[in-house]
CSV table of C-alpha atoms and ligand atoms in Angstrom, one decimal:
chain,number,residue,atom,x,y,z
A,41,UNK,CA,212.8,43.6,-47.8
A,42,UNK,CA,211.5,44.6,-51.4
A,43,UNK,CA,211.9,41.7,-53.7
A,44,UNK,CA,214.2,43.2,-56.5
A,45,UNK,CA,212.8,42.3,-59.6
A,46,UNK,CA,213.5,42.0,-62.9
A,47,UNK,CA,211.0,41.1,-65.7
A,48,UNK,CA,212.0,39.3,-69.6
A,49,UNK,CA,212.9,42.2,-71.2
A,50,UNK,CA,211.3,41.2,-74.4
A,51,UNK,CA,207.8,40.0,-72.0
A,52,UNK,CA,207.4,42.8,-69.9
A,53,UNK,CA,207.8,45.6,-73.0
A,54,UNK,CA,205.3,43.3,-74.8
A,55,UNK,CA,203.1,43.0,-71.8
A,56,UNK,CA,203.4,47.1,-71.1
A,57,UNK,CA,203.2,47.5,-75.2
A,58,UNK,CA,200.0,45.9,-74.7
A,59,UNK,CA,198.6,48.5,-72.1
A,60,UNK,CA,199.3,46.6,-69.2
A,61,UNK,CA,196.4,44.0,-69.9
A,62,UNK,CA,196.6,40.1,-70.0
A,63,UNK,CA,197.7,37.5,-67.3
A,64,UNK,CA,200.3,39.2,-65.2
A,65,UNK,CA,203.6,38.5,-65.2
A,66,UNK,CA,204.5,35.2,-63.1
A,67,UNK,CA,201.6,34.0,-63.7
A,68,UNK,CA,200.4,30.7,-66.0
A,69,UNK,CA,200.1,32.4,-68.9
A,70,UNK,CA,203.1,34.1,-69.1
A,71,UNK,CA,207.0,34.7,-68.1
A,72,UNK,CA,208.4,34.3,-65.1
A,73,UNK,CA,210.2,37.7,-63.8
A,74,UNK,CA,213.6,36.9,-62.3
A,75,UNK,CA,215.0,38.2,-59.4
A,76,UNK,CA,217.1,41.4,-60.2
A,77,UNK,CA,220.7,41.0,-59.9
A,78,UNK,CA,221.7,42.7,-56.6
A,79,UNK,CA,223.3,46.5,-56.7
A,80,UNK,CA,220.8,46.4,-60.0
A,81,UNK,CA,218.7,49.1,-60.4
A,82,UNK,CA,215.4,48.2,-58.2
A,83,UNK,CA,212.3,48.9,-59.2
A,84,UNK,CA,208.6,49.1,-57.2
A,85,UNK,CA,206.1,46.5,-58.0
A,86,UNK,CA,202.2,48.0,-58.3
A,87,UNK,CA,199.3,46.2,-58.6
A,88,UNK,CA,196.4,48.7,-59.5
A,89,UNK,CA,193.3,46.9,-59.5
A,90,UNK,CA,191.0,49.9,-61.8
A,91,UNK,CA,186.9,49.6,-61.9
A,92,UNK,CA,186.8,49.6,-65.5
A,93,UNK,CA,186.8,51.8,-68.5
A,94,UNK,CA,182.9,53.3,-68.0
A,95,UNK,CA,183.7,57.2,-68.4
A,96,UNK,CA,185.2,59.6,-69.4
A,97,UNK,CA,186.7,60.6,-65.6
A,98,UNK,CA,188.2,56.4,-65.5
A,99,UNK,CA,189.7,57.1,-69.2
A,100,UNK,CA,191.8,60.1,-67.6
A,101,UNK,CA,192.4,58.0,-63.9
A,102,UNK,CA,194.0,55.3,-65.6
A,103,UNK,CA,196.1,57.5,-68.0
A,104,UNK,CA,197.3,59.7,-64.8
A,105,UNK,CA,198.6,56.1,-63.3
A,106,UNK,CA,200.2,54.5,-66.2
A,107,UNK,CA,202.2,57.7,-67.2
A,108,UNK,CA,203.2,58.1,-63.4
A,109,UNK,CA,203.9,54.6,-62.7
A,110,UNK,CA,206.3,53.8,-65.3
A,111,UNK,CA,209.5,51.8,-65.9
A,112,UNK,CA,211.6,55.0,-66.0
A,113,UNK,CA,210.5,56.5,-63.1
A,114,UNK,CA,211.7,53.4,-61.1
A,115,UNK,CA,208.2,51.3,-61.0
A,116,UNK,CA,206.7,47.7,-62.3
A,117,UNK,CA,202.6,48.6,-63.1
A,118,UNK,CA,200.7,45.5,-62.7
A,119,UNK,CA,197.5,47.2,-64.0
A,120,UNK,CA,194.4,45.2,-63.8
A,121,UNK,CA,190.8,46.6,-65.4
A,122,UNK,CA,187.9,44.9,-63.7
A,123,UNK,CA,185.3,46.0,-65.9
A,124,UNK,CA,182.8,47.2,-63.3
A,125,UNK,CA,182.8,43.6,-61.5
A,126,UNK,CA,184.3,43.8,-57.6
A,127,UNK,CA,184.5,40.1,-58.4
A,128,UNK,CA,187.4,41.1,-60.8
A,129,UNK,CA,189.1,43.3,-58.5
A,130,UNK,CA,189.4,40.4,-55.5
A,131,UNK,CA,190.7,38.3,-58.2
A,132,UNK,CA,193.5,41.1,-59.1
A,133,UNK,CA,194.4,41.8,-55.4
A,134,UNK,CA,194.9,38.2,-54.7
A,135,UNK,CA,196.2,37.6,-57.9
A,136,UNK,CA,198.7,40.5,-56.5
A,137,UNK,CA,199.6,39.1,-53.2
A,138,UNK,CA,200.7,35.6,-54.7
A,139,UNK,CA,203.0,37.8,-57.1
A,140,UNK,CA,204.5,39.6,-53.9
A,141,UNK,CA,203.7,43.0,-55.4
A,142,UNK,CA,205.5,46.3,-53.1
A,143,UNK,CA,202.1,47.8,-52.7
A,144,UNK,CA,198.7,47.5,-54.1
A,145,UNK,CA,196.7,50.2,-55.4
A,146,UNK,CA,193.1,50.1,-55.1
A,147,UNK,CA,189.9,51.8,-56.3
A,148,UNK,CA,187.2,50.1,-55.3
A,149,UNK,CA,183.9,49.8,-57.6
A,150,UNK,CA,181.7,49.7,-54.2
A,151,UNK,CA,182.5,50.4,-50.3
A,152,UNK,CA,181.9,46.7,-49.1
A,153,UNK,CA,182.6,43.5,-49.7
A,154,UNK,CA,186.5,44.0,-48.6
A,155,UNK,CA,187.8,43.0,-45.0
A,156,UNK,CA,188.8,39.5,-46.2
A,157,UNK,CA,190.9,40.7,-49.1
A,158,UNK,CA,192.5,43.2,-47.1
A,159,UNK,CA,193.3,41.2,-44.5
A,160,UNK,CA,195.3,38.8,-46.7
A,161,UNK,CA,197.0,41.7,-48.1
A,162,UNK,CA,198.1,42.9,-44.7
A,163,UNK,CA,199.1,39.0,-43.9
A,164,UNK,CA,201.2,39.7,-46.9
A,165,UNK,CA,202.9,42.4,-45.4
A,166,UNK,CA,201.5,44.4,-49.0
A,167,UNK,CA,200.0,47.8,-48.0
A,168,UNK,CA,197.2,49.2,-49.7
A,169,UNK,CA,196.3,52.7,-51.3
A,170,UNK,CA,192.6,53.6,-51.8
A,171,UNK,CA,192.6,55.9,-54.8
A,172,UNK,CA,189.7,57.8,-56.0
A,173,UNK,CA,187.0,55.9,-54.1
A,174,UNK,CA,187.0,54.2,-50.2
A,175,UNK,CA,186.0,51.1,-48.3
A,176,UNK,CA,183.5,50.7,-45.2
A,177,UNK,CA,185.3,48.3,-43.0
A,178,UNK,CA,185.7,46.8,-40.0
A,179,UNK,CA,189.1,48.0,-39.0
A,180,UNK,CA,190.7,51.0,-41.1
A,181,UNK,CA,194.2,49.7,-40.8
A,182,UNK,CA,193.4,47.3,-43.2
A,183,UNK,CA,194.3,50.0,-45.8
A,184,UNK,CA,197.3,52.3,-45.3
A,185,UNK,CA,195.5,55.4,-46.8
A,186,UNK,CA,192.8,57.1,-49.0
A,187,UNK,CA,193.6,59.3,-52.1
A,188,UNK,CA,190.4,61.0,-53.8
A,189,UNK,CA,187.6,63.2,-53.5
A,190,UNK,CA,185.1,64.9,-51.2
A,191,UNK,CA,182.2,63.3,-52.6
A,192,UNK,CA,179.7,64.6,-49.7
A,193,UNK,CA,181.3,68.3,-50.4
A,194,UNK,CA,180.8,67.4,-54.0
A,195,UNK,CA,177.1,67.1,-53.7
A,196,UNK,CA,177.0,69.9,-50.9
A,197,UNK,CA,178.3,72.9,-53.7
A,198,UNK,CA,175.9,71.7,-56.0
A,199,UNK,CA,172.7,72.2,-53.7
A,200,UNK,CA,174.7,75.4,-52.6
A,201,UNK,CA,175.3,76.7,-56.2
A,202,UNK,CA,171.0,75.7,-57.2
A,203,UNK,CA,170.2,77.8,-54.2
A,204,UNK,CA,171.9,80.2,-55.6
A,205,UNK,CA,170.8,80.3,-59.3
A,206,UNK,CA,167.5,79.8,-58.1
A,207,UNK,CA,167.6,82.8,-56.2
A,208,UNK,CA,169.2,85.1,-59.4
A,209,UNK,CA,166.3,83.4,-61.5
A,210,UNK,CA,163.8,84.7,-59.1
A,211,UNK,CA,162.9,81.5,-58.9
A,212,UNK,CA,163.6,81.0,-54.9
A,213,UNK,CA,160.1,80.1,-53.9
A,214,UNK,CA,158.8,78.7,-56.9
A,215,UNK,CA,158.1,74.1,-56.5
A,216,UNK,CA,161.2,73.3,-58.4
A,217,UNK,CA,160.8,69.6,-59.5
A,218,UNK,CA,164.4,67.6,-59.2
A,219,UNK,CA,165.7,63.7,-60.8
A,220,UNK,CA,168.7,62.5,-59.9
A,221,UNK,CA,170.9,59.9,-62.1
A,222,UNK,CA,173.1,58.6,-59.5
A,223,UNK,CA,175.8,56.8,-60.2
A,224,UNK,CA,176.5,52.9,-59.6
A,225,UNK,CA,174.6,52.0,-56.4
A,226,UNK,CA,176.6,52.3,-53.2
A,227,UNK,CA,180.0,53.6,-54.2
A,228,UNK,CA,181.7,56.8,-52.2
A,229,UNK,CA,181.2,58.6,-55.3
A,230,UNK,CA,177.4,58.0,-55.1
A,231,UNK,CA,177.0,57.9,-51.6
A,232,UNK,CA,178.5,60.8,-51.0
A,233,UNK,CA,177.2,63.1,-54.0
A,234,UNK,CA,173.7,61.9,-53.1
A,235,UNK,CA,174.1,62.6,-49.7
A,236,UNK,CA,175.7,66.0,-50.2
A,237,UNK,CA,173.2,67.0,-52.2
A,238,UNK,CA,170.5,65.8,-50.1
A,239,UNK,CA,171.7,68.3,-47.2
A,240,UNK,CA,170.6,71.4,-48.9
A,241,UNK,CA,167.8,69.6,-50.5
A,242,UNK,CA,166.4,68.5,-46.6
A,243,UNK,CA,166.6,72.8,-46.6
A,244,UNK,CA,164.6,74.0,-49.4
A,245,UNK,CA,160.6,73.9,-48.7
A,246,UNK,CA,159.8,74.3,-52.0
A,247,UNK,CA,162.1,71.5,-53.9
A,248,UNK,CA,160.5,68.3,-54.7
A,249,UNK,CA,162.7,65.4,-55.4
A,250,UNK,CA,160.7,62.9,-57.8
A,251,UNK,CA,162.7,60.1,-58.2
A,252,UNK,CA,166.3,58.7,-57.7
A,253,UNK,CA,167.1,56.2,-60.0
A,254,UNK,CA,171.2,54.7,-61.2
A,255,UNK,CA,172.4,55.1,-64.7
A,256,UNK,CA,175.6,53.3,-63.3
A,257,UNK,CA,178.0,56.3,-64.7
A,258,UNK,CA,177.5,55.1,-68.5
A,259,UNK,CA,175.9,57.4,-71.0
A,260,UNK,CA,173.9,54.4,-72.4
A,261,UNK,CA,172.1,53.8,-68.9
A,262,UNK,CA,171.9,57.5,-67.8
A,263,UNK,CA,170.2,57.7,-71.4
A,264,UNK,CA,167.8,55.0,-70.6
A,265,UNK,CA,166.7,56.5,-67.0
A,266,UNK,CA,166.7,59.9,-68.2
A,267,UNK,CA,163.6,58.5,-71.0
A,268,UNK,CA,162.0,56.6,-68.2
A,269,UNK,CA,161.9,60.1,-66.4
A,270,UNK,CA,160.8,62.0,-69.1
A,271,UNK,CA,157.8,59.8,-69.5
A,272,UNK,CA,157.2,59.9,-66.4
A,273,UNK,CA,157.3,63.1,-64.8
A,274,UNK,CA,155.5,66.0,-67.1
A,275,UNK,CA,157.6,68.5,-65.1
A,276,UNK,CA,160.8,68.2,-64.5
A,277,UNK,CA,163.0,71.8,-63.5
A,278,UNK,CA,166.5,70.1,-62.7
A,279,UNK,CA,168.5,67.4,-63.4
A,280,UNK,CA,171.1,66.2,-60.8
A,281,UNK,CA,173.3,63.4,-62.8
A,282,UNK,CA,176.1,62.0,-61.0
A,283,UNK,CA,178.8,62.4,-63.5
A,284,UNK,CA,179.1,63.6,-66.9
A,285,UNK,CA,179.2,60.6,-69.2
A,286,UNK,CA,175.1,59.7,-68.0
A,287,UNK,CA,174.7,63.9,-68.2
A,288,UNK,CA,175.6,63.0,-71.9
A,289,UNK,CA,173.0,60.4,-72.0
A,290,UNK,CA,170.4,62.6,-70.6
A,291,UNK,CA,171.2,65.3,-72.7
A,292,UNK,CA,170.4,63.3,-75.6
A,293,UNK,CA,167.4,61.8,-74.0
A,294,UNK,CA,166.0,65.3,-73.5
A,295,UNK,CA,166.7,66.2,-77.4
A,296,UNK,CA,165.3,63.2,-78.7
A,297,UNK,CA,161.9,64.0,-76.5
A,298,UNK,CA,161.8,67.6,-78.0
A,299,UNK,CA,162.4,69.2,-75.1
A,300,UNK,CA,165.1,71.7,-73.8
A,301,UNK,CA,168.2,71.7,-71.2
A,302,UNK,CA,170.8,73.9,-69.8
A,303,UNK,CA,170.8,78.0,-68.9
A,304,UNK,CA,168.1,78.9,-71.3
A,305,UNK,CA,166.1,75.6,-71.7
A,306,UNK,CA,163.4,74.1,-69.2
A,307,UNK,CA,165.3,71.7,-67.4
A,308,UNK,CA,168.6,72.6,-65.2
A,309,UNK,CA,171.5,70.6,-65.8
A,310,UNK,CA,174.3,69.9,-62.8
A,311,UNK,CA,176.8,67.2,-63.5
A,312,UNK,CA,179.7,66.2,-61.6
A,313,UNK,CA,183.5,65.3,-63.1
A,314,UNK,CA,184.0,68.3,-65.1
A,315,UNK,CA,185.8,66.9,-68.2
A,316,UNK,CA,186.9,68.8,-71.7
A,317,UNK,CA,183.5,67.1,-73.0
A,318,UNK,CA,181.5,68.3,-70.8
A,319,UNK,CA,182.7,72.1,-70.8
A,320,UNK,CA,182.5,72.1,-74.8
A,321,UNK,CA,178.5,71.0,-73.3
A,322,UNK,CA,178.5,73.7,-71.3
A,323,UNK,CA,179.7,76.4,-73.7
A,324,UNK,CA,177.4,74.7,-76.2
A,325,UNK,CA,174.4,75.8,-73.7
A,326,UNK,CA,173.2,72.2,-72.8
A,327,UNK,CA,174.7,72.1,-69.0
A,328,UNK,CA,174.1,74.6,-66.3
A,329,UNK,CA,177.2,73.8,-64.3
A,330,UNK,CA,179.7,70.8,-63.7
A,331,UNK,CA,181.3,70.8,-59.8
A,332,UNK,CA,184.6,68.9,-60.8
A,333,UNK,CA,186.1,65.2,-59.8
A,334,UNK,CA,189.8,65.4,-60.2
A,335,UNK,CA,191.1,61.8,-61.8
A,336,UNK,CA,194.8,63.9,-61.9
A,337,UNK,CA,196.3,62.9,-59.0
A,338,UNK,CA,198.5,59.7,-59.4
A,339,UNK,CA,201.9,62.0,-58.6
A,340,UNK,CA,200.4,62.2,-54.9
A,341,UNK,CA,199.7,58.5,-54.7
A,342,UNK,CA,203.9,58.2,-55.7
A,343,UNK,CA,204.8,60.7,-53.3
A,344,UNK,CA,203.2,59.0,-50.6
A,345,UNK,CA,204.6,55.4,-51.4
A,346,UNK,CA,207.8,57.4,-51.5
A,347,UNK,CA,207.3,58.3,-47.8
A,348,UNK,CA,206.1,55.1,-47.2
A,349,UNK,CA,209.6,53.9,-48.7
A,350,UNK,CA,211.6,56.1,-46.4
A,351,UNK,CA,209.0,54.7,-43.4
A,352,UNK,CA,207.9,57.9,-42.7
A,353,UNK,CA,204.5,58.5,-41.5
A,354,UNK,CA,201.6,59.6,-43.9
A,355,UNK,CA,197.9,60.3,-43.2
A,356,UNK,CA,194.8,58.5,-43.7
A,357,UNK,CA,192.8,60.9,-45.9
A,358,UNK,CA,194.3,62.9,-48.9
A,359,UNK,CA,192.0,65.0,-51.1
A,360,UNK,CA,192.2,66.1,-54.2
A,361,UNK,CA,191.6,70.2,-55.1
A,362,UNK,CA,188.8,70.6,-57.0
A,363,UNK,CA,186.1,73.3,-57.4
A,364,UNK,CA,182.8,73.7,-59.5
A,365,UNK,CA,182.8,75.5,-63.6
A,366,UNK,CA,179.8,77.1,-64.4
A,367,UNK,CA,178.2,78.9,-68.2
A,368,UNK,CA,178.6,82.3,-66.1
A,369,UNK,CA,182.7,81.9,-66.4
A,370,UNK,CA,185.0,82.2,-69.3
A,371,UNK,CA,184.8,78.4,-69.6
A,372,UNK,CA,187.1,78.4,-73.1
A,373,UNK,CA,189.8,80.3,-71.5
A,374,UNK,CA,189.4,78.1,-68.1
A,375,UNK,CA,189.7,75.0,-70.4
A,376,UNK,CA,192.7,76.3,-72.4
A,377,UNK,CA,194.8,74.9,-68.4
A,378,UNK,CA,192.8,71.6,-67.8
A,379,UNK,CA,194.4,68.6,-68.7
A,380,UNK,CA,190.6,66.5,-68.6
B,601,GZL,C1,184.5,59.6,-58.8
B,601,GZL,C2,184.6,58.4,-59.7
B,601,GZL,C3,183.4,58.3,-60.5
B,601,GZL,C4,183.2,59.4,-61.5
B,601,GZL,C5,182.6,58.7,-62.6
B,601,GZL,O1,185.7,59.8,-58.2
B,601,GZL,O2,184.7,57.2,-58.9
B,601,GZL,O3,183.4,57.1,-61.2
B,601,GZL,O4,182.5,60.5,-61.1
B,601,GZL,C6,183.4,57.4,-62.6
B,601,GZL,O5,182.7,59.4,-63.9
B,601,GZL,O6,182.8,56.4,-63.4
């Protein structure tokens, strides 16, 4: 039975005014809720437990859930940003379960490290939504379902798409020297991109892979790797960078050095996310192509916890439409209808 909850008016606009940040609700720090008057209007309790803040794509993710998940459309967000620490998101879960939340939503920073929390969540009775990245555990009813991407077909159509540029460059049998930015060391997003990738790479005779290194999806760190590279490595053809923000970072890197980037420089540019930033990059000639990660999709993650409210049956895996933007499209016109 949902607890029916209703917050201190005056606290919980404060603690919403104040972007959903702060001790929540209940807790020490601030005022109690009280239970709801019965027949009142009922609302869902959330506790979204974020990674951080670190890009442009987690900007537009938290957005999507805080305008979805709002008062007026019957829900209680109990948003938590765990600044790229997982130690911060096991403190929000259990912080979660000890305020009795309806369901917790999840996206966590890395795929381990989870089975424990989980599984006092489930002792809760709380279900849990993955959204945007997943978990490796032991048993995968510990988590109700999975919103988010195809990270492996991610990296898989952008090996396809340099196979084919290559091939229109004339370019198909030349050694073609690739660096990869990935992005923060063992999450889906990386794992999967990397991997993708790595499928047509393990079919191309003549590319070379120098170096993998993590720039941790920040444009200050996929700056720094990108100048390690560059020092390294007197010819480099393409850059693979795991999402835009360290692309942003290397771009600059590659400026500062003297050198060139994108459809007519030296080095190729593929990035991942797909962003308004990123297409004004492309259109500004600095990336080659960007194969999109949609952070849009907090509707589908109420529509599910609205089945899950009626008890009807959902599915493990849900993901999100997305496709790849490249300089040879009419990228202003395809931006005019994107939201990111
Ligand atoms: C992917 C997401 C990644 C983005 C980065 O779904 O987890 O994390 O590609 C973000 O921009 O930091």
């Amino acid at each position: 039975m949902r607890k029916r909850w209703i917050a201190a008016a005056v606290f919980f606009l404060a603690f919403l005014a104040g972007g959903c940040r702060g001790a929540a609700p209940g807790t020490a720090d601030s005022a109690p809720y009280e239970e709801e008057p019965e027949g009142s209007r009922e609302h869902i309790v959330i506790g979204f437990s974020q990674i951080g803040s670190e890009s442009d794509y987690r900007t537009a993710n938290t957005e999507s859930f805080k305008d979805t998940f709002t008062i007026e459309n019957g829900y209680y967000l109990l948003f938590e940003d765990a600044q790229q620490k997982q130690e911060n998101q096991l403190k929000a879960i259990r912080n979660f379960i000890l305020q009795e939340v309806d369901y917790i939503i999840l996206d966590p920073i890395v795929e381990t490290g989870w089975d424990a929390v989980l599984q006092e969540a489930r002792d809760a009775g709380i279900p849990v939504i993955l959204a945007d990245r997943s978990v490796e555990v032991s048993d995968t009813d510990l988590y109700t379902c999975w919103v988010g991407s195809d990270f492996e077909e991610e990296g898989h159509t952008a090996g396809e798409w340099l196979v084919g540029y290559l091939d229109e460059q004339g370019r198909s049998e030349e050694k073609i020297n690739i660096v990869t930015l990935q992005g923060t060391p063992e999450s889906t997003a990386q794992i999967g991109r990397t991997s993708g990738f790595a499928q047509v790479l393990d079919t191309q005779h003549n590319w070379n892979m120098l170096e993998y290194q993590s720039g941790d999806f920040t444009q200050a760190k996929g700056k720094e790797v990108m100048e390690y590279f560059l020092c390294t490595y007197e010819d480099i053809d393409v850059l693979v960078s795991e999402n835009d923000n360290m692309t942003f970072g290397a771009i600059d890197a590659i400026q500062e050095a003297g050198r060139t980037c994108g459809p007519d420089g030296e080095i190729i540019v593929i990035s991942f996310d797909g962003g308004r930033a990123a297409f004004e990059a492309m259109v500004r000639g600095e990336i080659n192509v960007d194969v999109e990660c949609n952070p849009i999709f907090a509707e589908q993650v109420a529509e599910i916890i609205d089945k899950l409210e009626k008890g009807e049956k959902v599915e493990k895996i849900y993901y999100v439409d997305e496709q790849y933007f490249d300089t040879s499209m009419d990228l202003e016109k395809i931006m005019e209808g994107r939201s990111f």
